[in-house]
PDB file of C-alpha atoms and ligand atoms in Angstrom:
ATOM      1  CA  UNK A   2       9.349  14.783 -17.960  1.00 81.00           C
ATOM      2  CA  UNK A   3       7.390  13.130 -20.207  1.00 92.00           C
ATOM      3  CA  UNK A   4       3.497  11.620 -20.681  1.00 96.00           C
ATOM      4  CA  UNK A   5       5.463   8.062 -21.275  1.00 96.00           C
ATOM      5  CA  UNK A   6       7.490   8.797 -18.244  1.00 98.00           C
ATOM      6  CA  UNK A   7       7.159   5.151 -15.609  1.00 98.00           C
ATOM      7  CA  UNK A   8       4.796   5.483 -12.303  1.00 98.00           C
ATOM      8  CA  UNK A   9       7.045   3.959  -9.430  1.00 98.00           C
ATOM      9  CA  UNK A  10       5.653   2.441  -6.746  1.00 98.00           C
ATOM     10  CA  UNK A  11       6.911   1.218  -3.358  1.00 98.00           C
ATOM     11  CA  UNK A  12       6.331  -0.867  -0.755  1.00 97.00           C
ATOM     12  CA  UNK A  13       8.059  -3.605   2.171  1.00 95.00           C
ATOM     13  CA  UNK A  14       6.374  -6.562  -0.152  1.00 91.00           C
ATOM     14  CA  UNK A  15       4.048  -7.884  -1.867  1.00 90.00           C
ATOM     15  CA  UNK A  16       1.256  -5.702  -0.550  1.00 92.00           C
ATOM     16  CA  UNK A  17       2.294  -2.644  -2.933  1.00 94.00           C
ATOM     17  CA  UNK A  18       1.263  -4.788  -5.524  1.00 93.00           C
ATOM     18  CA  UNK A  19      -2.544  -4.539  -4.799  1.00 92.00           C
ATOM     19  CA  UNK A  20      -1.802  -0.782  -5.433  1.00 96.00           C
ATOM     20  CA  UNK A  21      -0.422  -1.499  -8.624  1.00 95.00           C
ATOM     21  CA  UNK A  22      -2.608  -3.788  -9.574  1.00 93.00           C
ATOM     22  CA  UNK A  23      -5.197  -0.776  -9.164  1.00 96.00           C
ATOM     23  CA  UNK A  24      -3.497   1.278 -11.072  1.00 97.00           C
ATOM     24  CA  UNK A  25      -2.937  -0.394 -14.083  1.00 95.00           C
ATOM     25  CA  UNK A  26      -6.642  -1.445 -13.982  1.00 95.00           C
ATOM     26  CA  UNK A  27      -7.400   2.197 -14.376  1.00 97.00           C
ATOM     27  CA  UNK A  28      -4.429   3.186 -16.713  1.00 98.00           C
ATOM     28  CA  UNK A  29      -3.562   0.509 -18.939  1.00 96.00           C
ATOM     29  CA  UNK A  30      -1.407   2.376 -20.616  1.00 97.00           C
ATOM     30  CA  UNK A  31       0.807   3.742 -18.084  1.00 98.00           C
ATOM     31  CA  UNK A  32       4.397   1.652 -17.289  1.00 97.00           C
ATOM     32  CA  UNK A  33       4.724   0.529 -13.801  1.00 96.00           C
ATOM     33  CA  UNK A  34       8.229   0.234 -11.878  1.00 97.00           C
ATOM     34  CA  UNK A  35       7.680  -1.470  -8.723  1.00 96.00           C
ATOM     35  CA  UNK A  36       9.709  -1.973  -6.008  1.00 97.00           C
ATOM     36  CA  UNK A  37       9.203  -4.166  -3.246  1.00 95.00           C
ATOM     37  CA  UNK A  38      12.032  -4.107  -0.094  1.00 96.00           C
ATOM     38  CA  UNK A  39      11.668  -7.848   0.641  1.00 93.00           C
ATOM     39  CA  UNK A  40      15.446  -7.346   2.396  1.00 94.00           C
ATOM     40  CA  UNK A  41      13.552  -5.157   5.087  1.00 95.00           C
ATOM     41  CA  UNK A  42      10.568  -7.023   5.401  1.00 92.00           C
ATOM     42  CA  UNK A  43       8.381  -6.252   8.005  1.00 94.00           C
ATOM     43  CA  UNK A  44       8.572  -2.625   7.584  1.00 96.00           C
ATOM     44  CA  UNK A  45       5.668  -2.431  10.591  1.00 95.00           C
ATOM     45  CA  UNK A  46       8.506  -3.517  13.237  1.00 95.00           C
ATOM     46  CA  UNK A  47      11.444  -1.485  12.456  1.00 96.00           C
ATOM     47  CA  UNK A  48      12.037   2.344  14.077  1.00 97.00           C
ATOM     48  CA  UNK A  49      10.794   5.241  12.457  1.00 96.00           C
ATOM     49  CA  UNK A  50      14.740   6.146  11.408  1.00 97.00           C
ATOM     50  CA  UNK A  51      15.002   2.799   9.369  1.00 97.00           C
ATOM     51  CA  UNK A  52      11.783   3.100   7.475  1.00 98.00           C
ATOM     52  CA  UNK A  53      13.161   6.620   6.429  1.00 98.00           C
ATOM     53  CA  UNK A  54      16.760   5.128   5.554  1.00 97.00           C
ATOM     54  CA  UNK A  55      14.993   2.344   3.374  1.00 98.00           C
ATOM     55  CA  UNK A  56      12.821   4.932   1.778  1.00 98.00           C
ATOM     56  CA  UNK A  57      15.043   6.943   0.806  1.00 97.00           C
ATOM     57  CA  UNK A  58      16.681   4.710  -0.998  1.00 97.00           C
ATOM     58  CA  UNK A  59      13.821   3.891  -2.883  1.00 98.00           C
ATOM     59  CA  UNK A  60      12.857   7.125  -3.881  1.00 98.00           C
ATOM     60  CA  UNK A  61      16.458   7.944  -5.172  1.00 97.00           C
ATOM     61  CA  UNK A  62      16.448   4.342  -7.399  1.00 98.00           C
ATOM     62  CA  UNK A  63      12.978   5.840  -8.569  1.00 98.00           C
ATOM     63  CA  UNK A  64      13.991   9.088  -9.422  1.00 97.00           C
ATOM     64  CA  UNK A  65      17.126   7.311 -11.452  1.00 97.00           C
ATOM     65  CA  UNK A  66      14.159   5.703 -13.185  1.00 97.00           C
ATOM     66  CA  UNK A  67      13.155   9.555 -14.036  1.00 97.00           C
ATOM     67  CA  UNK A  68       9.848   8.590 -13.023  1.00 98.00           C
ATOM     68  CA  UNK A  69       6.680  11.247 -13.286  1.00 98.00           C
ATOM     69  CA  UNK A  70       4.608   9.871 -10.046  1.00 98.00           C
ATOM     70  CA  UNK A  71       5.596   8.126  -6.943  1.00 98.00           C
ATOM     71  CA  UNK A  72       3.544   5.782  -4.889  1.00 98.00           C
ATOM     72  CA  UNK A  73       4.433   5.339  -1.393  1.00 98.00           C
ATOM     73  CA  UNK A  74       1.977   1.763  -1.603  1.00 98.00           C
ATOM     74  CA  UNK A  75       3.036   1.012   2.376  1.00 98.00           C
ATOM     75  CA  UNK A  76       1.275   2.858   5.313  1.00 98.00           C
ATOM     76  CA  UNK A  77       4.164   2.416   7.365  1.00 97.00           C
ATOM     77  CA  UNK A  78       6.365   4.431   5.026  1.00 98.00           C
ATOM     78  CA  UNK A  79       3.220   6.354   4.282  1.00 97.00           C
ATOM     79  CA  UNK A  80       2.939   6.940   8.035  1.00 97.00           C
ATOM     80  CA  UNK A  81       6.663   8.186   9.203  1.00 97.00           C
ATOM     81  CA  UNK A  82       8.766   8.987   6.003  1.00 98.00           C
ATOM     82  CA  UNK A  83       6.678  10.481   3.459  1.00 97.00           C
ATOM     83  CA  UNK A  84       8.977  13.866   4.311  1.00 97.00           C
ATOM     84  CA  UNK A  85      11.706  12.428   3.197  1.00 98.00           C
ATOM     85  CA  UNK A  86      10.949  10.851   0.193  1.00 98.00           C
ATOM     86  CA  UNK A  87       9.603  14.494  -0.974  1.00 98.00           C
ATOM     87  CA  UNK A  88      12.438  15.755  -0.026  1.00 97.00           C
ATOM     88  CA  UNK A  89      14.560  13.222  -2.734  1.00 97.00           C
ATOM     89  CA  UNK A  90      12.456  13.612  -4.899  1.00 97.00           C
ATOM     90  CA  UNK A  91      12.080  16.394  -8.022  1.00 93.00           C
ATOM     91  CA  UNK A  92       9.264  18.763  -7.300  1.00 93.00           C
ATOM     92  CA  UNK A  93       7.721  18.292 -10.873  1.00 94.00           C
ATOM     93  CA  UNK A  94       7.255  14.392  -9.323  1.00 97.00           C
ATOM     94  CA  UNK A  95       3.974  13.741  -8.073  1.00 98.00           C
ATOM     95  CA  UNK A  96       3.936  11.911  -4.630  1.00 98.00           C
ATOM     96  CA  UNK A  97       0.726  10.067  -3.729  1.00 98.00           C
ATOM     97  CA  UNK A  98       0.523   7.947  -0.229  1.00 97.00           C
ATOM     98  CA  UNK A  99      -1.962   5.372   0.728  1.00 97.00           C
ATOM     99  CA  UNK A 100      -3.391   7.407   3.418  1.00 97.00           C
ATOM    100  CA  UNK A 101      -4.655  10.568   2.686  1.00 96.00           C
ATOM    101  CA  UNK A 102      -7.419   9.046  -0.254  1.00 94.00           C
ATOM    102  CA  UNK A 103      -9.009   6.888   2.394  1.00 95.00           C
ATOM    103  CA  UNK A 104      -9.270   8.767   5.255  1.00 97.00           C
ATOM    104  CA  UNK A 105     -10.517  11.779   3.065  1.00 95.00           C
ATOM    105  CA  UNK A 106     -13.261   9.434   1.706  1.00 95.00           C
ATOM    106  CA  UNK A 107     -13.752   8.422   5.470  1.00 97.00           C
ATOM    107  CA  UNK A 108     -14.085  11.847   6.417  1.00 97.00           C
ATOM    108  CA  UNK A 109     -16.830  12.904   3.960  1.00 94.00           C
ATOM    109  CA  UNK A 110     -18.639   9.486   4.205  1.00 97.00           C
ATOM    110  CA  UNK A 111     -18.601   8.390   7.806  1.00 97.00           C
ATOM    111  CA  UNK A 112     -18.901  11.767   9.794  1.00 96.00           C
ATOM    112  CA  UNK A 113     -19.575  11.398  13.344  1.00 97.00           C
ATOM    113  CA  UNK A 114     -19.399   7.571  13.206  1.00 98.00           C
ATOM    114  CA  UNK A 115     -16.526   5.251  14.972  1.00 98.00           C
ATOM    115  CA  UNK A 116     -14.680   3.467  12.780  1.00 98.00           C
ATOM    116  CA  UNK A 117     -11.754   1.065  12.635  1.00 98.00           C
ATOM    117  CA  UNK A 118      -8.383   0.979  11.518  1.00 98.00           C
ATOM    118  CA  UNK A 119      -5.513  -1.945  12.003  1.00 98.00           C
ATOM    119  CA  UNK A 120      -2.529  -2.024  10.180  1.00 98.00           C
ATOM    120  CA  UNK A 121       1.535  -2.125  11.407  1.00 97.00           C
ATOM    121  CA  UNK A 122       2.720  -1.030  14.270  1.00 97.00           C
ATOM    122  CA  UNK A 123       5.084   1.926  12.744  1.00 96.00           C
ATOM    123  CA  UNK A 124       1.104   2.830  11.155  1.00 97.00           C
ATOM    124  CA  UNK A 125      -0.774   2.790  14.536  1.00 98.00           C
ATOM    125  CA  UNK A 126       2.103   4.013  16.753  1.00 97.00           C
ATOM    126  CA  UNK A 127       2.446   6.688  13.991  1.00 97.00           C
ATOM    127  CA  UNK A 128      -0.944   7.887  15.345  1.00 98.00           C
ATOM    128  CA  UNK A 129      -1.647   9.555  11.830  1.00 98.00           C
ATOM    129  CA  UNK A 130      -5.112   7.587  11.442  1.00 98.00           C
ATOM    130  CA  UNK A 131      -6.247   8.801  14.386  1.00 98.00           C
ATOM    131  CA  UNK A 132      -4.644  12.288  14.093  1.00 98.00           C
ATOM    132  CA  UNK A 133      -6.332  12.951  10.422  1.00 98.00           C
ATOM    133  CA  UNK A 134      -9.791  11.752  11.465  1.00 98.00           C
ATOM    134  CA  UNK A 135     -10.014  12.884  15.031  1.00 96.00           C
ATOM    135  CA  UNK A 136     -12.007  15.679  13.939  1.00 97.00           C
ATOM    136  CA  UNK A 137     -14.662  13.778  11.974  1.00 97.00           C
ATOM    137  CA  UNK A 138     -14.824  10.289  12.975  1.00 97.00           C
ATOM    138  CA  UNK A 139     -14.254   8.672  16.778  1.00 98.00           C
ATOM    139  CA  UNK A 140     -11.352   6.179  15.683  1.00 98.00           C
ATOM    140  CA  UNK A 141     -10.663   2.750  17.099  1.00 98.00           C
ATOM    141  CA  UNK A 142      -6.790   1.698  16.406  1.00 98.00           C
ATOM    142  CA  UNK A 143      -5.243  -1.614  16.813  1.00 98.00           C
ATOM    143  CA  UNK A 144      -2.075  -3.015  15.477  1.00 98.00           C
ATOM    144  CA  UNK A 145      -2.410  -6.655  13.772  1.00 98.00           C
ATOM    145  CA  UNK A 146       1.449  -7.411  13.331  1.00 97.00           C
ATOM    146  CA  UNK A 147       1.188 -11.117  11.963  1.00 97.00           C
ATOM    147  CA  UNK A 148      -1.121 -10.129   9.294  1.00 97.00           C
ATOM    148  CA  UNK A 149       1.575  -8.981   7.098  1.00 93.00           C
ATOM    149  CA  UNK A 150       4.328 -11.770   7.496  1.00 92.00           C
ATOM    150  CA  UNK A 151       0.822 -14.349   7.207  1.00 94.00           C
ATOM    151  CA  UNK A 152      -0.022 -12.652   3.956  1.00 92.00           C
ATOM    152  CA  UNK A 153       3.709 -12.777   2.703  1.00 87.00           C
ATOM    153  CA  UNK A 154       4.088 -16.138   3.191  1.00 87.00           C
ATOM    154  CA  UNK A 155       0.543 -16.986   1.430  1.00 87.00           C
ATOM    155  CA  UNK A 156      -1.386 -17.566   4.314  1.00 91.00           C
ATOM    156  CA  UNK A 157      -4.308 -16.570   3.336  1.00 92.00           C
ATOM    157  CA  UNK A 158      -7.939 -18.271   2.877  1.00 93.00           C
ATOM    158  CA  UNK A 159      -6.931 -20.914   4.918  1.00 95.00           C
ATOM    159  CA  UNK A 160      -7.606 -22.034   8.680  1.00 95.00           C
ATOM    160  CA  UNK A 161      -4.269 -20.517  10.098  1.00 95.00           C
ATOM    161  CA  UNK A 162      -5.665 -16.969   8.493  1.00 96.00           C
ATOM    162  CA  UNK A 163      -8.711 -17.253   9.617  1.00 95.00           C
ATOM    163  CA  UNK A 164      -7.862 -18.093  13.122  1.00 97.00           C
ATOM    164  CA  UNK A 165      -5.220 -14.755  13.540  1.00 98.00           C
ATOM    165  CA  UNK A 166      -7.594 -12.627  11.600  1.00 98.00           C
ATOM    166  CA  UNK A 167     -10.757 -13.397  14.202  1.00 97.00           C
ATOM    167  CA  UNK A 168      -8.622 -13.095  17.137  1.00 98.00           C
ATOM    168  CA  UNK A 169      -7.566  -9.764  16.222  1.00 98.00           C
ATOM    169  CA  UNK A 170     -11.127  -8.820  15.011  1.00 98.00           C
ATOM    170  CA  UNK A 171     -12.321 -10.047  18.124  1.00 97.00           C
ATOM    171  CA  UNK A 172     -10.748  -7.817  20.047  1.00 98.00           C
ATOM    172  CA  UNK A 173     -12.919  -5.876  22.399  1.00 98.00           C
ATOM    173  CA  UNK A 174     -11.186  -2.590  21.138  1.00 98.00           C
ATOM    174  CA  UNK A 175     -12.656  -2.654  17.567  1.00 98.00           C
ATOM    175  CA  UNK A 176     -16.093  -3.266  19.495  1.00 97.00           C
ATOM    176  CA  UNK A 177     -18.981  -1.242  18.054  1.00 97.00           C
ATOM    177  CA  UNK A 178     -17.280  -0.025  14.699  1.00 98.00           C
ATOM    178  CA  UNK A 179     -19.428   1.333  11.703  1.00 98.00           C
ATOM    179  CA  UNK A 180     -15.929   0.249   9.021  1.00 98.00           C
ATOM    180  CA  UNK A 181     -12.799  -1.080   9.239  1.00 98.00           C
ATOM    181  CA  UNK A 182     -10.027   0.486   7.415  1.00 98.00           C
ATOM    182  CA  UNK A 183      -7.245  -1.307   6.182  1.00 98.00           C
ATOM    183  CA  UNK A 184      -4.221   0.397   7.510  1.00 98.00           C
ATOM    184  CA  UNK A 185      -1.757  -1.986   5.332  1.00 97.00           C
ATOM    185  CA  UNK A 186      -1.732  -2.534   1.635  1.00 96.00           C
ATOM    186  CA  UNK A 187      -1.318  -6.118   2.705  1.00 95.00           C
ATOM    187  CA  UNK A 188      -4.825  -6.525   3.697  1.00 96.00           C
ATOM    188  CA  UNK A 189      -6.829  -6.138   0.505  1.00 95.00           C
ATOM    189  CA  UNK A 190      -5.895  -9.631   0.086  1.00 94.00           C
ATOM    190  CA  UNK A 191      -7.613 -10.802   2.930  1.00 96.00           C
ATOM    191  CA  UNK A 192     -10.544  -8.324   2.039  1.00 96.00           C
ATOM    192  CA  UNK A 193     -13.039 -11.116   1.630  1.00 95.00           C
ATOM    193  CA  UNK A 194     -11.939 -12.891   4.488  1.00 96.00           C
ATOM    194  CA  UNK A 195     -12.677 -10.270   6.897  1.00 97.00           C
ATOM    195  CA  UNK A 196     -16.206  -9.473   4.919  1.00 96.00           C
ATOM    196  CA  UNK A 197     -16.960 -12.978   5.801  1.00 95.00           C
ATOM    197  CA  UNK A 198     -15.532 -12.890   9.291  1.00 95.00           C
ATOM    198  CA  UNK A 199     -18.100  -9.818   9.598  1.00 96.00           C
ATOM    199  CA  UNK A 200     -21.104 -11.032   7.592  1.00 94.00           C
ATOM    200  CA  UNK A 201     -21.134  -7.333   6.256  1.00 84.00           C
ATOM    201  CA  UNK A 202     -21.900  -5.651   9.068  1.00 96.00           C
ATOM    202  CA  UNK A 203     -19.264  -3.915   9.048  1.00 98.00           C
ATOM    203  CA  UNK A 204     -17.956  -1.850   6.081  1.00 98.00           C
ATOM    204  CA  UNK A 205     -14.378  -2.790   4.916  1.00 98.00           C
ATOM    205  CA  UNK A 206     -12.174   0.008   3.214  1.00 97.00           C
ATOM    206  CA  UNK A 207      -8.768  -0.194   1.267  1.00 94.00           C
ATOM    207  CA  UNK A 208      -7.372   2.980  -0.500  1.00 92.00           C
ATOM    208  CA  UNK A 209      -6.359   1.638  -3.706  1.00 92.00           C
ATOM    209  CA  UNK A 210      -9.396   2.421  -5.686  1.00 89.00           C
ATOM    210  CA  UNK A 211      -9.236   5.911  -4.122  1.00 92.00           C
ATOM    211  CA  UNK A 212      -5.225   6.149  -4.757  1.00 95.00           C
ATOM    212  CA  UNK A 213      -5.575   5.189  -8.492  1.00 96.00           C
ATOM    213  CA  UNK A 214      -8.494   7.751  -9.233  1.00 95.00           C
ATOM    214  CA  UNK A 215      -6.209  10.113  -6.950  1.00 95.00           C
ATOM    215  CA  UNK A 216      -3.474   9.050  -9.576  1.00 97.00           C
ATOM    216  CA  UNK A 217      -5.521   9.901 -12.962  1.00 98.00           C
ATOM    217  CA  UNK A 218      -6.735  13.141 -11.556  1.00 96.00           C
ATOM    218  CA  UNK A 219      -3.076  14.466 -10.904  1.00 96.00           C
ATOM    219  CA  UNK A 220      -1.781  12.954 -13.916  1.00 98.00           C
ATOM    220  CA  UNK A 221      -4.615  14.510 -16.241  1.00 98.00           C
ATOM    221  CA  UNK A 222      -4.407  18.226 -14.279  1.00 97.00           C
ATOM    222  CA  UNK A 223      -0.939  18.009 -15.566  1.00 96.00           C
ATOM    223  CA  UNK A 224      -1.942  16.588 -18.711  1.00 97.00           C
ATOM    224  CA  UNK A 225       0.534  13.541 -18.372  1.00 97.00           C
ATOM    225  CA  UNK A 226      -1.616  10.630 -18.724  1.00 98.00           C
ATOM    226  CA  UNK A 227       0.251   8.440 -21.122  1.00 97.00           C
ATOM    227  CA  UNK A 228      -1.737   7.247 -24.375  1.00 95.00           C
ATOM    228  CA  UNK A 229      -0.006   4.338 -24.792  1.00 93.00           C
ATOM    229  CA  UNK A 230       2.102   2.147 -23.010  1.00 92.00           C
ATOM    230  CA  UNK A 231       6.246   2.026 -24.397  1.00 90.00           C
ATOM    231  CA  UNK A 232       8.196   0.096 -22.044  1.00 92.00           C
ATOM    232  CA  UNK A 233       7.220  -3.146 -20.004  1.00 91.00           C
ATOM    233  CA  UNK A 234       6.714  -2.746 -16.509  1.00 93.00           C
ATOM    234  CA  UNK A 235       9.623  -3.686 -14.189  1.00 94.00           C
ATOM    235  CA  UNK A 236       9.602  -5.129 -11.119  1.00 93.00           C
ATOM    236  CA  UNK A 237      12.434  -4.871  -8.591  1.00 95.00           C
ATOM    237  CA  UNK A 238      13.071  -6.547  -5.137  1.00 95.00           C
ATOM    238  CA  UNK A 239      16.025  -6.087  -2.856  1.00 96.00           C
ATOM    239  CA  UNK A 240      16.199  -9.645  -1.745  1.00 94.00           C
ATOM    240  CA  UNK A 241      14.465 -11.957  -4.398  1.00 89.00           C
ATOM    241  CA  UNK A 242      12.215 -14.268  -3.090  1.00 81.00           C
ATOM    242  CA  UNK A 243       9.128 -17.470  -4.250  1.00 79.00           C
ATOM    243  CA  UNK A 244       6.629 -15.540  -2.718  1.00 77.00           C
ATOM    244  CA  UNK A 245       7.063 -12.232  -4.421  1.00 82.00           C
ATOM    245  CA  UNK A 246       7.793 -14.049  -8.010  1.00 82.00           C
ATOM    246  CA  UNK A 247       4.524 -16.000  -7.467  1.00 81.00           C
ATOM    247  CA  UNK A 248       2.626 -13.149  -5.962  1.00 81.00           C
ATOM    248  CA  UNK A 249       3.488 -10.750  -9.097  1.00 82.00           C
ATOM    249  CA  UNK A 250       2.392 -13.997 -11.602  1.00 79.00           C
ATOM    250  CA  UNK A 251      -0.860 -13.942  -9.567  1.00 77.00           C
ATOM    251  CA  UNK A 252      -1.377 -10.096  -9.407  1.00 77.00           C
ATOM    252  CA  UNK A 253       0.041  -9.322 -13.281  1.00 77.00           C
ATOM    253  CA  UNK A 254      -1.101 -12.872 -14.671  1.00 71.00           C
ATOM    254  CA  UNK A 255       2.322 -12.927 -16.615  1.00 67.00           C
ATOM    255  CA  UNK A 256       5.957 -14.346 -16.108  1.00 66.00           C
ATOM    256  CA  UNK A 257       7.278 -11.027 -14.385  1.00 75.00           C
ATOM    257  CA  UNK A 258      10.903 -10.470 -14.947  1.00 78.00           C
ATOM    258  CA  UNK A 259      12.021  -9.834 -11.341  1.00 86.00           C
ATOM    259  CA  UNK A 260      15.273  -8.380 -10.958  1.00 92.00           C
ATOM    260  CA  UNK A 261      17.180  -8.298  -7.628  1.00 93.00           C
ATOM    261  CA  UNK A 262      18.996  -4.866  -6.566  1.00 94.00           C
ATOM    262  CA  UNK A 263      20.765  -3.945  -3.340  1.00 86.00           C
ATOM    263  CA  UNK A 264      20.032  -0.363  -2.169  1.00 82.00           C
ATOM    264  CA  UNK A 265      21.519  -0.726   1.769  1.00 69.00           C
TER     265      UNK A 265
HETATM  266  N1  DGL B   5       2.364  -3.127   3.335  1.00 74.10           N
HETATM  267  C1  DGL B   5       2.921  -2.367   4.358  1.00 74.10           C
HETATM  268  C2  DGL B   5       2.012  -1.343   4.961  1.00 74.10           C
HETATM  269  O1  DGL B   5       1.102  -0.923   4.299  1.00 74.10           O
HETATM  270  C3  DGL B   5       3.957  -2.910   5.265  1.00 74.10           C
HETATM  271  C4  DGL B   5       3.821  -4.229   5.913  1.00 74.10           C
HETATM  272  C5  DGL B   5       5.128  -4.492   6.630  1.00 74.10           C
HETATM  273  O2  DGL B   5       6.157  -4.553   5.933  1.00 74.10           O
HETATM  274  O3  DGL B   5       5.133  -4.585   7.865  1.00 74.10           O
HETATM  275  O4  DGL B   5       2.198  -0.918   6.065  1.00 74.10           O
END
């Protein structure tokens, strides 16, 4: 495989895309492939089983693609079928999830506090927040299932956002939190939303810096990092739709060249 060989990364939507978007901040010169499974759309309410069937796909279209690093950029997936995906996968690939970089930087930088996380509900009935920081951190889990279909229909920065996202912040289970992880690569685009909602008192985490840094330091221990960039980067949906085309302008500032492919 070589240095010039594409970074694929996956995810139910347009959330994936804030992972991407971190990525190529930090390497410019490395060609994306995304794919987004707007068909199955919300991931965070389907069984364990179909988040593995849809993943699998995926990660077989990927490696097609023959590309060096995979990016599961969904905590649901992240959460339940990360197993699989390895297991399609070649084991020269590198496989990165959206989990393990945040709640290792939790770990180290939030010992013995209690912290939040919301995200899906295939993420918080997963349990694997809670499971990888029960030994450091007392953790505080609540789903937030309309954040996602809000976001993916653009609702965001608006009174309809800010009314769901205060409810569910309001909620007496997330009382007394020292952060708030964002279980959902969704929810870095309401970020500032819930910073304002929480007039900083609380910190708010996302993993994508972490992922991306994650990223460069496997990349660069392999000595992989591509020095310049070859090939556009591709973005794929299952079911095309306006909201992922103008999502990926927004996100890439560029007419994207979306192409539609059926995996299931
Ligand atoms: N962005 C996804 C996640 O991180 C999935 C949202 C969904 O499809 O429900 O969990």
């Amino acid at each position: 495989m070589s240095a010039s060989a594409p970074i694929g990364i996956f995810d139910s939507g347009i959330g994936g895309l804030t992972v991407a978007k971190a990525v190529k901040d930090l390497l410019p010169n490395e060609q994306i492939i995304y794919f987004g499974d707007t068909l199955h759309l919300p991931y965070g309410e389907k069984s364990a089983s179909s988040i593995c069937r849809y993943a699998t796909e995926i990660s077989a279209f990927l490696k097609s693609k023959n590309c060096k690093a995979v990016l599961v950029a969904c905590n649901s997936a992240s959460s339940v079928a990360l197993d699989v995906v390895r297991d399609t996968l070649d084991n020269e690939t590198i496989l990165l999830n959206v989990i393990d970089p945040l709640t290792d930087y939790v770990k180290s930088n939030f010992k013995n506090n209690t912290v939040g996380v919301i995200g899906t509900k295939a993420t918080i009935n997963s349990n694997v927040y809670q499971d990888k920081l029960k030994e450091h951190c007392q953790v505080k889990a609540l789903s937030t299932p309309l954040l996602a279909p809000m976001i993916e229909e653009g609702f965001i920065n608006n009174k309809i956002s800010s009314t769901i996202i205060e409810e569910y912040l309001n909620n007496p289970v997330l009382e007394g939190i020292k952060a708030l992880l964002l279980g959902c690569t969704h929810y870095p685009m309401i970020h500032n939303e819930i910073d304002r909602i929480y007039e900083n008192s609380v910190t708010v985490l996302n993993s994508n810096t972490w992922i991306a840094l994650e990223l460069k330091k496997q990349l660069t221990l392999i000595d992989k990092l591509a020095d310049r960039q070859e090939k556009l980067d591709e973005f794929y949906v299952s079911d095309k739709t306006d909201s992922f085309e103008r999502s990926t302008r927004f996100f890439f500032g560029q007419a994207v060249k979306l192409k539609e492919v059926k995996l299931i």
